[in-house]
């Protein structure tokens, strides 16, 4: 499976890594759920801004939350890739 991962779509590669991380680090599952919730809310605010239902100022909170959450996810994924490169 590891060799075939190079040929998968980016979303499938992320899903593969996420499954490994969820099984290895229980807290990662909570981080990923939080990340997805923040992303969903941020996208909704962006849509509302586009439709003139919200003010542009509302996005600043969600951007900050998104960046913070995404950085945690990124670090976990980066570390698992380092591990895979080193040992597999």
mmCIF file of C-alpha atoms in Angstrom:
data_model
loop_
_atom_site.group_PDB
_atom_site.id
_atom_site.type_symbol
_atom_site.label_atom_id
_atom_site.label_comp_id
_atom_site.label_asym_id
_atom_site.label_seq_id
_atom_site.Cartn_x
_atom_site.Cartn_y
_atom_site.Cartn_z
ATOM 1 C CA UNK A 1 0.000 0.000 0.000
ATOM 2 C CA UNK A 2 2.813 2.422 0.838
ATOM 3 C CA UNK A 3 4.231 2.209 -2.692
ATOM 4 C CA UNK A 4 0.833 2.892 -4.237
ATOM 5 C CA UNK A 5 0.266 5.995 -2.124
ATOM 6 C CA UNK A 6 2.320 8.066 -4.581
ATOM 7 C CA UNK A 7 -0.320 7.492 -7.246
ATOM 8 C CA UNK A 8 -3.334 8.404 -5.157
ATOM 9 C CA UNK A 9 -5.155 11.722 -5.289
ATOM 10 C CA UNK A 10 -4.021 14.235 -2.637
ATOM 11 C CA UNK A 11 -7.229 13.818 -0.653
ATOM 12 C CA UNK A 12 -6.727 10.041 -0.548
ATOM 13 C CA UNK A 13 -3.120 10.474 0.563
ATOM 14 C CA UNK A 14 -4.274 12.775 3.384
ATOM 15 C CA UNK A 15 -6.959 10.258 4.350
ATOM 16 C CA UNK A 16 -4.364 7.477 4.435
ATOM 17 C CA UNK A 17 -2.061 9.505 6.704
ATOM 18 C CA UNK A 18 -4.987 10.592 8.874
ATOM 19 C CA UNK A 19 -5.985 6.956 9.461
ATOM 20 C CA UNK A 20 -2.463 6.079 10.556
ATOM 21 C CA UNK A 21 -2.325 9.095 12.857
ATOM 22 C CA UNK A 22 -5.753 8.448 14.391
ATOM 23 C CA UNK A 23 -4.693 4.887 15.219
ATOM 24 C CA UNK A 24 -1.344 6.009 16.598
ATOM 25 C CA UNK A 25 -2.376 9.157 18.466
ATOM 26 C CA UNK A 26 -5.895 9.285 19.935
ATOM 27 C CA UNK A 27 -5.669 13.069 20.368
ATOM 28 C CA UNK A 28 -5.192 13.458 16.608
ATOM 29 C CA UNK A 29 -8.777 12.369 16.018
ATOM 30 C CA UNK A 30 -10.010 15.243 18.194
ATOM 31 C CA UNK A 31 -7.697 17.706 16.436
ATOM 32 C CA UNK A 32 -8.902 16.559 13.019
ATOM 33 C CA UNK A 33 -12.571 16.849 14.026
ATOM 34 C CA UNK A 34 -11.945 20.342 15.390
ATOM 35 C CA UNK A 35 -10.103 21.296 12.188
ATOM 36 C CA UNK A 36 -12.956 20.101 9.987
ATOM 37 C CA UNK A 37 -15.527 21.960 12.110
ATOM 38 C CA UNK A 38 -13.507 25.180 11.930
ATOM 39 C CA UNK A 39 -13.066 24.791 8.180
ATOM 40 C CA UNK A 40 -16.799 24.249 7.704
ATOM 41 C CA UNK A 41 -17.650 27.338 9.774
ATOM 42 C CA UNK A 42 -15.007 29.439 8.035
ATOM 43 C CA UNK A 43 -16.324 28.443 4.618
ATOM 44 C CA UNK A 44 -19.850 29.316 5.697
ATOM 45 C CA UNK A 45 -18.729 32.779 6.813
ATOM 46 C CA UNK A 46 -16.904 33.269 3.511
ATOM 47 C CA UNK A 47 -20.065 32.322 1.629
ATOM 48 C CA UNK A 48 -22.115 34.691 3.777
ATOM 49 C CA UNK A 49 -19.644 37.503 3.107
ATOM 50 C CA UNK A 50 -19.907 36.831 -0.613
ATOM 51 C CA UNK A 51 -23.710 36.914 -0.354
ATOM 52 C CA UNK A 52 -23.550 40.126 1.736
ATOM 53 C CA UNK A 53 -25.097 38.364 4.749
ATOM 54 C CA UNK A 54 -22.011 38.877 6.926
ATOM 55 C CA UNK A 55 -19.360 41.534 7.378
ATOM 56 C CA UNK A 56 -15.751 40.967 6.340
ATOM 57 C CA UNK A 57 -14.619 41.457 9.945
ATOM 58 C CA UNK A 58 -16.213 38.141 10.927
ATOM 59 C CA UNK A 59 -13.642 36.135 8.988
ATOM 60 C CA UNK A 60 -10.678 37.233 11.128
ATOM 61 C CA UNK A 61 -11.684 35.009 14.055
ATOM 62 C CA UNK A 62 -12.131 31.971 11.804
ATOM 63 C CA UNK A 63 -8.866 32.629 9.956
ATOM 64 C CA UNK A 64 -6.949 32.675 13.237
ATOM 65 C CA UNK A 65 -8.636 29.474 14.440
ATOM 66 C CA UNK A 66 -8.083 27.804 11.067
ATOM 67 C CA UNK A 67 -4.376 28.659 10.967
ATOM 68 C CA UNK A 68 -3.806 27.419 14.505
ATOM 69 C CA UNK A 69 -5.692 24.174 13.935
ATOM 70 C CA UNK A 70 -4.122 23.562 10.517
ATOM 71 C CA UNK A 71 -0.630 23.997 11.960
ATOM 72 C CA UNK A 72 -1.223 21.159 14.451
ATOM 73 C CA UNK A 73 -2.523 18.883 11.697
ATOM 74 C CA UNK A 74 0.405 19.831 9.452
ATOM 75 C CA UNK A 75 2.967 18.996 12.152
ATOM 76 C CA UNK A 76 1.474 15.563 12.801
ATOM 77 C CA UNK A 77 1.434 14.780 9.078
ATOM 78 C CA UNK A 78 4.962 16.090 8.585
ATOM 79 C CA UNK A 79 6.245 13.897 11.420
ATOM 80 C CA UNK A 80 4.567 10.746 10.120
ATOM 81 C CA UNK A 81 6.040 11.393 6.666
ATOM 82 C CA UNK A 82 9.502 11.788 8.234
ATOM 83 C CA UNK A 83 8.975 8.473 10.004
ATOM 84 C CA UNK A 84 7.849 6.735 6.814
ATOM 85 C CA UNK A 85 10.847 8.086 4.882
ATOM 86 C CA UNK A 86 13.254 6.948 7.596
ATOM 87 C CA UNK A 87 11.909 3.471 8.330
ATOM 88 C CA UNK A 88 10.030 2.293 5.273
#
